[in-house]
């Protein structure tokens, strides 16, 4: 497979990340020492007051940010329409056969269409009592993404903690959705350690936590079984 391009977007700023966590209510203001307003946030933070995984991510310091190329066969960049969005809308309307046919056609044209795997996985996950079929799609999507991220790895493979793939950079979303889907499958299978590792990876990749990894981690630590949303 031709590698997906990884566009460098600079370095993360731990102070901006900490400010975001506090502004969004993810961390209480009392993780900071009282100050007259002259000290930078990072000099005011109390490491012992930071819960995991916030503490580890913050202490890791600046990390490189990347955006992964997204491939959608047949998409016209000058047109708002794309087949993945059409398939997602068909799923919402209950037309699963047509949606699945579109998504499988995309994968037959280009195996690097990671959103094809993510949406096929979510369709099976939401409809079936078993997650086996969903796991297959999510695992393939994650494995293909990892194969292109491999040059960035510095730690024990698969290393998803030496760099960021923020959710706010839209083309990162297919890979992040595959990773989240695989993590949800492991939770549903009561594979606690695997689920914890994957959701922790997700938070390291996207410290803004747009996919709610930290909330799930607290449930996993208490061994709370997965249940569908009401």
XYZ file of C-alpha atoms in Angstrom:
230
model
C 0.000 0.000 0.000
C 1.216 3.509 -0.747
C 1.857 5.157 2.634
C -0.593 7.760 3.860
C 1.069 11.156 4.177
C 1.689 12.410 7.707
C 1.731 16.211 7.684
C 3.755 17.817 10.465
C 1.756 20.465 12.336
C 4.406 21.601 14.814
C 4.760 20.822 18.509
C 2.104 20.612 21.196
C 2.129 23.243 23.945
C 1.623 21.645 27.392
C 0.547 24.988 28.852
C -2.206 25.352 26.246
C -3.277 21.775 26.953
C -3.481 22.435 30.702
C -5.412 25.659 30.097
C -7.868 23.763 27.873
C -8.436 21.057 30.509
C -9.225 23.684 33.142
C -11.385 25.864 30.858
C -13.438 22.857 29.734
C -13.913 21.638 33.300
C -11.914 18.466 32.790
C -9.671 19.466 35.701
C -10.572 21.603 38.734
C -8.866 24.948 39.170
C -7.345 23.784 42.453
C -4.714 21.737 40.603
C -2.924 25.103 40.473
C -1.108 26.897 43.261
C -2.528 30.293 44.222
C -0.727 33.098 42.415
C -0.923 36.817 41.754
C -1.260 36.098 38.043
C 2.390 36.532 37.116
C 3.501 32.894 36.938
C 2.841 30.689 33.882
C 0.319 27.892 34.418
C 2.953 25.176 34.206
C 4.881 26.725 37.075
C 1.745 26.789 39.204
C 0.556 23.242 38.604
C 0.670 20.771 41.500
C 1.728 17.450 39.915
C 0.459 15.452 42.888
C -3.010 16.975 42.365
C -3.229 15.845 38.738
C -5.064 12.537 38.232
C -3.844 9.934 35.783
C -3.617 10.081 32.765
C -3.570 13.910 32.810
C -0.399 13.945 34.903
C 1.557 11.640 32.601
C 0.492 13.463 29.427
C 1.378 16.863 30.867
C 4.727 15.711 32.248
C 5.654 14.249 28.832
C 6.181 17.821 27.611
C 5.870 19.049 24.013
C 5.240 16.352 21.417
C 5.036 16.530 17.610
C 1.581 16.944 16.082
C 0.582 15.251 12.836
C -2.398 15.038 10.529
C -2.852 11.759 8.683
C -3.914 11.835 5.049
C -7.496 10.676 4.526
C -8.392 8.603 1.471
C -11.982 8.442 0.175
C -12.206 6.872 -3.300
C -14.456 8.761 -5.681
C -14.576 11.930 -3.610
C -14.435 15.193 -5.546
C -12.610 17.835 -3.465
C -14.744 20.518 -5.135
C -17.983 18.824 -4.058
C -19.466 18.623 -0.551
C -20.759 15.102 -1.244
C -18.719 12.082 -0.251
C -19.661 8.380 -0.181
C -18.726 7.867 3.487
C -21.131 10.584 4.618
C -23.815 9.114 2.358
C -23.299 5.678 3.925
C -23.482 7.158 7.434
C -26.767 8.887 6.589
C -28.177 5.648 5.162
C -27.269 3.853 8.401
C -29.125 6.482 10.408
C -32.174 5.918 8.195
C -31.931 2.149 8.707
C -30.831 1.258 5.179
C -27.961 -0.937 6.348
C -27.624 -3.081 3.175
C -27.053 -0.071 0.911
C -24.713 1.588 3.411
C -22.648 -1.574 3.793
C -22.500 -2.015 0.014
C -21.134 1.523 -0.418
C -18.525 1.090 2.317
C -17.348 -2.288 1.050
C -17.068 -0.826 -2.440
C -14.801 1.909 -1.086
C -12.514 -0.674 0.506
C -12.410 -2.696 -2.707
C -11.130 0.443 -4.458
C -8.593 1.455 -1.813
C -7.772 -0.468 1.356
C -6.452 2.750 2.916
C -9.963 4.189 3.307
C -9.892 3.962 7.110
C -13.345 5.479 7.508
C -14.731 2.515 5.600
C -13.524 0.218 8.377
C -14.699 2.551 11.141
C -18.253 2.848 9.810
C -18.580 -0.840 8.963
C -17.356 -1.635 12.458
C -19.782 0.750 14.122
C -22.674 -0.564 12.053
C -22.018 -4.127 13.210
C -21.244 -3.047 16.798
C -24.570 -1.213 17.094
C -26.730 -3.947 15.544
C -25.287 -7.263 16.726
C -25.133 -9.053 20.051
C -21.604 -10.209 19.157
C -18.775 -7.796 18.384
C -16.696 -10.333 16.442
C -17.441 -8.821 13.035
C -16.899 -5.282 14.316
C -13.552 -6.264 15.846
C -12.359 -7.535 12.461
C -13.010 -4.200 10.747
C -11.622 -2.081 13.574
C -8.478 -4.209 13.881
C -7.752 -3.897 10.171
C -8.293 -0.123 10.230
C -6.016 0.311 13.245
C -3.368 -2.014 11.788
C -3.274 -0.129 8.481
C -3.043 3.202 10.291
C -0.314 1.862 12.578
C 1.685 0.636 9.591
C 1.945 4.231 8.363
C 2.573 5.648 11.846
C 5.370 3.159 12.497
C 8.168 5.611 11.508
C 7.080 7.868 14.394
C 7.323 5.165 17.054
C 9.922 5.720 19.756
C 8.609 3.520 22.561
C 7.370 -0.046 22.803
C 5.230 -0.912 19.752
C 2.590 -0.011 18.995
C 3.702 3.408 20.245
C 0.820 5.895 20.234
C 2.247 8.199 22.918
C 5.251 9.912 21.295
C 3.106 12.207 19.117
C -0.392 13.686 18.788
C -3.132 13.048 16.218
C -5.678 15.617 17.441
C -9.374 15.110 16.720
C -9.522 18.782 15.724
C -7.478 17.947 12.606
C -10.307 16.358 10.647
C -8.302 13.876 8.606
C -7.136 12.168 11.816
C -10.690 11.170 12.663
C -10.948 7.912 10.658
C -7.953 6.405 12.479
C -9.150 7.700 15.853
C -12.628 6.260 15.213
C -11.115 2.856 14.412
C -9.035 2.977 17.597
C -12.028 4.026 19.704
C -14.164 1.298 18.129
C -11.577 -1.368 18.905
C -11.326 -0.071 22.485
C -15.117 -0.260 22.876
C -15.080 -3.837 21.583
C -12.451 -4.811 24.149
C -14.573 -3.217 26.871
C -17.663 -5.077 25.665
C -15.628 -8.317 25.694
C -14.492 -7.596 29.291
C -10.890 -7.513 28.107
C -10.133 -4.887 30.716
C -6.381 -4.459 30.312
C -6.619 -4.203 26.529
C -9.452 -1.676 26.778
C -7.552 0.431 29.332
C -4.448 0.468 27.145
C -6.395 1.492 24.036
C -8.431 4.237 25.722
C -5.235 5.547 27.333
C -3.585 5.599 23.897
C -6.594 7.506 22.581
C -6.171 10.184 25.259
C -2.446 10.534 24.547
C -3.176 10.977 20.839
C -5.925 13.537 21.482
C -5.510 15.211 24.890
C -8.562 17.381 24.198
C -10.426 14.090 24.810
C -13.152 14.724 22.274
C -13.972 10.990 22.322
C -14.424 10.803 26.097
C -11.586 8.397 26.855
C -11.024 9.563 30.452
C -14.663 9.000 31.452
C -14.494 5.460 30.088
C -11.176 4.797 31.843
C -12.793 5.442 35.220
C -15.461 2.832 34.388
C -12.844 0.356 33.241
C -10.782 0.783 36.406
C -13.876 -0.126 38.449
C -14.584 -3.071 36.097
C -17.974 -1.669 35.105
C -19.392 -3.806 32.269
C -20.157 -2.141 28.963
C -23.801 -1.252 28.366
C -25.505 0.457 25.414
C -26.411 4.099 25.719
C -30.063 4.606 26.738
